[in-house]
CSV table of C-alpha atoms in Angstrom, one decimal:
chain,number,residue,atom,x,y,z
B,988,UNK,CA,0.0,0.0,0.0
B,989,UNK,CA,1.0,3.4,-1.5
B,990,UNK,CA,0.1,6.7,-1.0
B,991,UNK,CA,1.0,10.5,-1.1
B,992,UNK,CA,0.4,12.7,1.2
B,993,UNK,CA,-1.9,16.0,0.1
B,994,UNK,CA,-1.1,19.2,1.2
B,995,UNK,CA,-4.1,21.0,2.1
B,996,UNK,CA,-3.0,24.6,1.9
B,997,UNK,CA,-2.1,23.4,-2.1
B,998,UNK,CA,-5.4,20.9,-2.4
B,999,UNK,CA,-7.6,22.0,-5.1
B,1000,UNK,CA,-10.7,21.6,-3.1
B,1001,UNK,CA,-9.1,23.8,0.0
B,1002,UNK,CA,-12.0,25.9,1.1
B,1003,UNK,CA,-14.7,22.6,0.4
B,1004,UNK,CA,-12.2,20.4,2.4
B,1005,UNK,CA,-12.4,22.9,5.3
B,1006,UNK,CA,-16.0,23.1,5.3
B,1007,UNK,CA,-17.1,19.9,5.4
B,1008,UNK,CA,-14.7,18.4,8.0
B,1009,UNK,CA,-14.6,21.4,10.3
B,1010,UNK,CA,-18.3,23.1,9.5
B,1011,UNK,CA,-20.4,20.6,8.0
B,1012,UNK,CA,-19.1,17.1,7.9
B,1013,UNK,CA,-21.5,15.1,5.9
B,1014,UNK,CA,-21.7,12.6,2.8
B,1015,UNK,CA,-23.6,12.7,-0.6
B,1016,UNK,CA,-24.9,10.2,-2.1
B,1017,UNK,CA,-26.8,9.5,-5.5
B,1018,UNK,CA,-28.4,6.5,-7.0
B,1019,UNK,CA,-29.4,5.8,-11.0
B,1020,UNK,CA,-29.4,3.8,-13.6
B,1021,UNK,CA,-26.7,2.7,-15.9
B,1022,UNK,CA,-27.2,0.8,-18.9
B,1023,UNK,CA,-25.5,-2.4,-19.2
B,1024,UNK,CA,-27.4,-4.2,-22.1
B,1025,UNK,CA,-23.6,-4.3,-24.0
B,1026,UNK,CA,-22.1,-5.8,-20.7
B,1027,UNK,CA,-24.8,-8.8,-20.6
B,1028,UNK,CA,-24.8,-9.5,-23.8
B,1029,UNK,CA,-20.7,-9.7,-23.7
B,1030,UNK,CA,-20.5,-11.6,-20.5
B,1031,UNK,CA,-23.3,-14.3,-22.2
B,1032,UNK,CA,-21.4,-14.3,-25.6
B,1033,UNK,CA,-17.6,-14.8,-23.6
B,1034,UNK,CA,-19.0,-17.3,-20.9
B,1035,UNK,CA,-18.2,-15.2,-18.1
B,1036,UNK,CA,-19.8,-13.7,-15.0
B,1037,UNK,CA,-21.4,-10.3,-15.1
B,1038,UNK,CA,-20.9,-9.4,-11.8
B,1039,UNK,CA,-17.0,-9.7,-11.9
B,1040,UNK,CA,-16.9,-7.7,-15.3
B,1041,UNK,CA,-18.7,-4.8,-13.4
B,1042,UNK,CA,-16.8,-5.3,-10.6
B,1043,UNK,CA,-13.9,-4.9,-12.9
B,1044,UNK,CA,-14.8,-2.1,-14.8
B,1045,UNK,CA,-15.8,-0.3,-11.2
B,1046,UNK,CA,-12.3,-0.6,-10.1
B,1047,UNK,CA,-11.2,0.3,-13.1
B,1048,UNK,CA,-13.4,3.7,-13.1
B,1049,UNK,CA,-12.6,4.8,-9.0
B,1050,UNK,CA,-8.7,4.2,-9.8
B,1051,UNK,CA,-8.8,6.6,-12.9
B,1052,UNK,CA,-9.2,9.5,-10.6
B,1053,UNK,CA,-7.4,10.5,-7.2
B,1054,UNK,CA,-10.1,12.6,-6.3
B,1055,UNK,CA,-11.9,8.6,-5.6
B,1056,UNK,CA,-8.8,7.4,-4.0
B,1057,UNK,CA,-8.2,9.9,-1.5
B,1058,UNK,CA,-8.3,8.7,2.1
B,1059,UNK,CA,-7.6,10.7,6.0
B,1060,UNK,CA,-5.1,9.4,8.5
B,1061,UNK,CA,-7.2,10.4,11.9
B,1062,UNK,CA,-4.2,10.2,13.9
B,1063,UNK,CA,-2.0,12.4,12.0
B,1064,UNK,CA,-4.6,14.2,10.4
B,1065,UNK,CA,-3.3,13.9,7.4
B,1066,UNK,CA,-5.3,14.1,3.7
B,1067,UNK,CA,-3.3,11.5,1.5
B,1068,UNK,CA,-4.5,9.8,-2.3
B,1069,UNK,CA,-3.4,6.4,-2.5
B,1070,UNK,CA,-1.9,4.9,-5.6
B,1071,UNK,CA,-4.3,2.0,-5.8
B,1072,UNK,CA,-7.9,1.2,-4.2
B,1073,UNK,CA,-8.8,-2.0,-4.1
B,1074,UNK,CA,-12.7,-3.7,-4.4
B,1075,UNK,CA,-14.0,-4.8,-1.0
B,1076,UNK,CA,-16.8,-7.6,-2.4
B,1077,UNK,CA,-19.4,-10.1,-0.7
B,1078,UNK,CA,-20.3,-13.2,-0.6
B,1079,UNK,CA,-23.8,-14.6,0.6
B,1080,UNK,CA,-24.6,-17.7,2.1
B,1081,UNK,CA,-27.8,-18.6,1.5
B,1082,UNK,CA,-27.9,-20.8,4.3
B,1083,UNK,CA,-27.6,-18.3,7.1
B,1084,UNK,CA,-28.2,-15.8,5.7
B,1085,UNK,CA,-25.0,-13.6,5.8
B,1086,UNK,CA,-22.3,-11.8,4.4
B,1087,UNK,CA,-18.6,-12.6,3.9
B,1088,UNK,CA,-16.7,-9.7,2.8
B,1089,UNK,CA,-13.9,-10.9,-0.2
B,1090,UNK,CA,-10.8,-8.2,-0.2
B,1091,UNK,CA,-9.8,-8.7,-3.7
B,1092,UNK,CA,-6.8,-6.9,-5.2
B,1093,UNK,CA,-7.3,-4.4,-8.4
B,1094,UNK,CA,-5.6,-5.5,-10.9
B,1095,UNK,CA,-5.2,-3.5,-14.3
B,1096,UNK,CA,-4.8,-6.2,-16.3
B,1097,UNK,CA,-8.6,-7.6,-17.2
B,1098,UNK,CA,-7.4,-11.2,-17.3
B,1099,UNK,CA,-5.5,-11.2,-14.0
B,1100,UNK,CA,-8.5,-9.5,-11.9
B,1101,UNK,CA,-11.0,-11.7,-13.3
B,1102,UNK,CA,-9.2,-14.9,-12.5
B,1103,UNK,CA,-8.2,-13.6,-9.2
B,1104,UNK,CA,-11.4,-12.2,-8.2
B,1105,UNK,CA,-13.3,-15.9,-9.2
B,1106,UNK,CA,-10.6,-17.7,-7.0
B,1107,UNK,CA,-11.3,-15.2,-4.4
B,1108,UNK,CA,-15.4,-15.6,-4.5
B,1109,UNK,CA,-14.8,-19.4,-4.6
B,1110,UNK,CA,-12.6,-19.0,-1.0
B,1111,UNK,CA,-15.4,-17.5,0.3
B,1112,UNK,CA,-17.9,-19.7,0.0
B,1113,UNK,CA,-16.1,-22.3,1.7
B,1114,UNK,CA,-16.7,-19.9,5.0
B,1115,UNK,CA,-19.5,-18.0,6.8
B,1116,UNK,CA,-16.9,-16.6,8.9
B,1117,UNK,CA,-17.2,-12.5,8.7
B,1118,UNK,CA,-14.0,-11.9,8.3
B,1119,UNK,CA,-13.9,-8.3,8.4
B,1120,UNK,CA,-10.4,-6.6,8.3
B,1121,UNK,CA,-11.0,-3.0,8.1
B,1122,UNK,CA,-7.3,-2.5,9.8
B,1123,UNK,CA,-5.1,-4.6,7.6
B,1124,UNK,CA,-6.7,-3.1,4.5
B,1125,UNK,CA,-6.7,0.8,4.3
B,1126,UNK,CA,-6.5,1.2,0.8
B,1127,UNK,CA,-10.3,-1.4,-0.1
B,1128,UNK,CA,-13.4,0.2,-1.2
B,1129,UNK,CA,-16.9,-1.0,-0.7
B,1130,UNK,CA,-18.9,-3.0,-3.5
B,1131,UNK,CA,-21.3,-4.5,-2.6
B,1132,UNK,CA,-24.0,-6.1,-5.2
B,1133,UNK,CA,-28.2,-6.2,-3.4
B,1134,UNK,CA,-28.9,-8.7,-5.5
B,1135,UNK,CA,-32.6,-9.5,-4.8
B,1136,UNK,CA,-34.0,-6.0,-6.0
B,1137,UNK,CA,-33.7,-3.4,-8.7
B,1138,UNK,CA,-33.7,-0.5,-6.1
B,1139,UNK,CA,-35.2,3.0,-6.7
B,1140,UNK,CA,-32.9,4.8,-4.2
B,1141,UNK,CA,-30.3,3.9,-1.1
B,1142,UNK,CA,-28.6,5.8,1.0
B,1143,UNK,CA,-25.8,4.7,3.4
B,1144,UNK,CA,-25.1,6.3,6.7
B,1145,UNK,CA,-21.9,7.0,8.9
B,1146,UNK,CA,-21.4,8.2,12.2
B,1147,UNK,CA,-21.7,12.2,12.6
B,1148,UNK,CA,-18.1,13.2,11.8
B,1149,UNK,CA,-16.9,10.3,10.6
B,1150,UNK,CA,-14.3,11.3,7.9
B,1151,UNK,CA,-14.1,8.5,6.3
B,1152,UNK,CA,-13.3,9.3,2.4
B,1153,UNK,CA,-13.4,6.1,0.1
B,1154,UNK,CA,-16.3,5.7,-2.1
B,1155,UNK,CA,-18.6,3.0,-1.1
B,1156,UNK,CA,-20.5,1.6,-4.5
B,1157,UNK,CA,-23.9,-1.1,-4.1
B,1158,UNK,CA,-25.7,-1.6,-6.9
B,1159,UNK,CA,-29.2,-4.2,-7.7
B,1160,UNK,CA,-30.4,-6.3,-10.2
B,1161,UNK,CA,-30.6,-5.1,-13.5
B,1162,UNK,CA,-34.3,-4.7,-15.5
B,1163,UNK,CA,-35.1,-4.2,-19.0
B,1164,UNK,CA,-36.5,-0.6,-19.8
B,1165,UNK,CA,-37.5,0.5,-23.0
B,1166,UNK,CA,-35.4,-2.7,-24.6
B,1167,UNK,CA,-32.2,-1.8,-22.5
B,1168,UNK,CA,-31.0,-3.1,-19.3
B,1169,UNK,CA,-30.3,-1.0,-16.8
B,1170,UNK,CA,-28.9,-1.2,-13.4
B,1171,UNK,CA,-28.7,0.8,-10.4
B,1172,UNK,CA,-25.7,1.9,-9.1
B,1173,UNK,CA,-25.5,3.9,-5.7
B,1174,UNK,CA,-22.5,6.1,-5.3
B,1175,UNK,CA,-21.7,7.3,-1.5
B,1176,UNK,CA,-18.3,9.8,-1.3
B,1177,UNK,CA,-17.6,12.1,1.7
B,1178,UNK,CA,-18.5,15.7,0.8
B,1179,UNK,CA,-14.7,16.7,1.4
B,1180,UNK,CA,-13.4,15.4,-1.1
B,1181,UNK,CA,-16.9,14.9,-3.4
B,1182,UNK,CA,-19.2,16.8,-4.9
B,1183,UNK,CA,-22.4,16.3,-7.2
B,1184,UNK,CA,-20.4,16.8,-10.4
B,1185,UNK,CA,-18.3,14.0,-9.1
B,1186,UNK,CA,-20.3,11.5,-7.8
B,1187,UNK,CA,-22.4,11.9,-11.2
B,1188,UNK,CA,-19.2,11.4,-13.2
B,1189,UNK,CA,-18.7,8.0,-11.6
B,1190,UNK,CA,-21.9,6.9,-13.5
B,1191,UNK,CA,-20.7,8.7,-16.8
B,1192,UNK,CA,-17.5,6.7,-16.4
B,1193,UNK,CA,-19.1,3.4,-16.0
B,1194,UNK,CA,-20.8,3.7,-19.2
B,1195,UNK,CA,-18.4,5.5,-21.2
B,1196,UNK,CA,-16.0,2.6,-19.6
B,1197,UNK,CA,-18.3,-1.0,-20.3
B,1198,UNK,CA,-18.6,0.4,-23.9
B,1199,UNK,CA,-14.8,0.5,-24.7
B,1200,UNK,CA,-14.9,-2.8,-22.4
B,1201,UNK,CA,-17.6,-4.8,-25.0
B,1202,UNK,CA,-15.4,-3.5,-27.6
């Protein structure tokens, strides 16, 4: 794990980093739709699983930016970017009826993540343990896929004050609409380091992002 320290007197966002950890400290949060119809049809055609495509091309998106890989030391409080974020994914058992989370490592290559991510999903279900390792892995984002509903809206809560910067990403089932498939995505980023411009780019970067995918 990498990462560079930000100066915040230099930090393009100064006087919206000041305000919402000293004035305001809140989140935002948006959920829509993003059409994946190109990513099905791919993942049929290649014989491979949809979920770990998007999951690829998420990581792929949130690592193309530093404004989504920023994160705050607490004890040195100290705003740093690290070099890469990793995906944070689940795995249900159906039999209890819980999670375990999967820290999977982001890998550029497509070939590498996919097979890595697979052996990492096929670990897991061999475990109902929770597993959760918050400590050990600074630098992991949350993705987590609701799987039983295509969702209208969601919205993910912290603690008041909690500055805790890395984007946390759920999305649902996908539906067809107007002879597309579309998906919700939910995208939560603290308001330090976020605004609605981008929080909505994450979605225009999915898209733009599983069409040069398919390609």
């Amino acid at each position: 794990m990498n990462y560079k320290v930000i100066d915040k007197e230099k930090y393009y966002r100064k006087g919206v980093f000041k305000h919402f950890t000293q004035d305001c400290k809140c989140s935002t949060s948006m959920t829509a739709r993003i059409d994946v119809t190109e990513l099905v049809n791919y993942s049929k055609t290649t014989n491979t699983k949809f979920y770990v495509n998007f999951l690829y091309i998420l990581s792929k998106v949130l690592n193309s930016r530093d404004d989504y890989k920023m994160g705050y030391l607490w004890q040195s409080e100290e705003l740093i970017c690290y070099d890469v974020i990793n995906p944070t994914q689940y795995v249900f058992h159906e039999d209890t009826e819980t999670c375990t989370p999967v820290y999977t490592n982001y890998y550029e290559k497509y070939e590498k993540f996919y097979e890595e991510a697979v052996k990492d999903i096929e670990e897991a279900k061999a475990t109902n343990e929770y597993g959760l390792d918050a400590l050990n892995h600074p630098n992991w984002f949350d993705a987590s896929y609701i799987s039983w509903l295509s969702y209208d809206s969601l919205n993910i809560e912290l603690p008041d004050g909690y500055l805790y910067f890395l984007p946390i990403i759920n999305w649902g089932k996908y539906r067809e609409e107007n002879g597309k498939l579309m998906m919700p995505v939910s995208v939560r980023l603290n308001h330090a380091i976020a605004d609605g411009y981008l929080v909505a780019n994450v979605f225009r970067l999915l898209e733009k992002e599983i069409l040069d995918f398919v390609r």
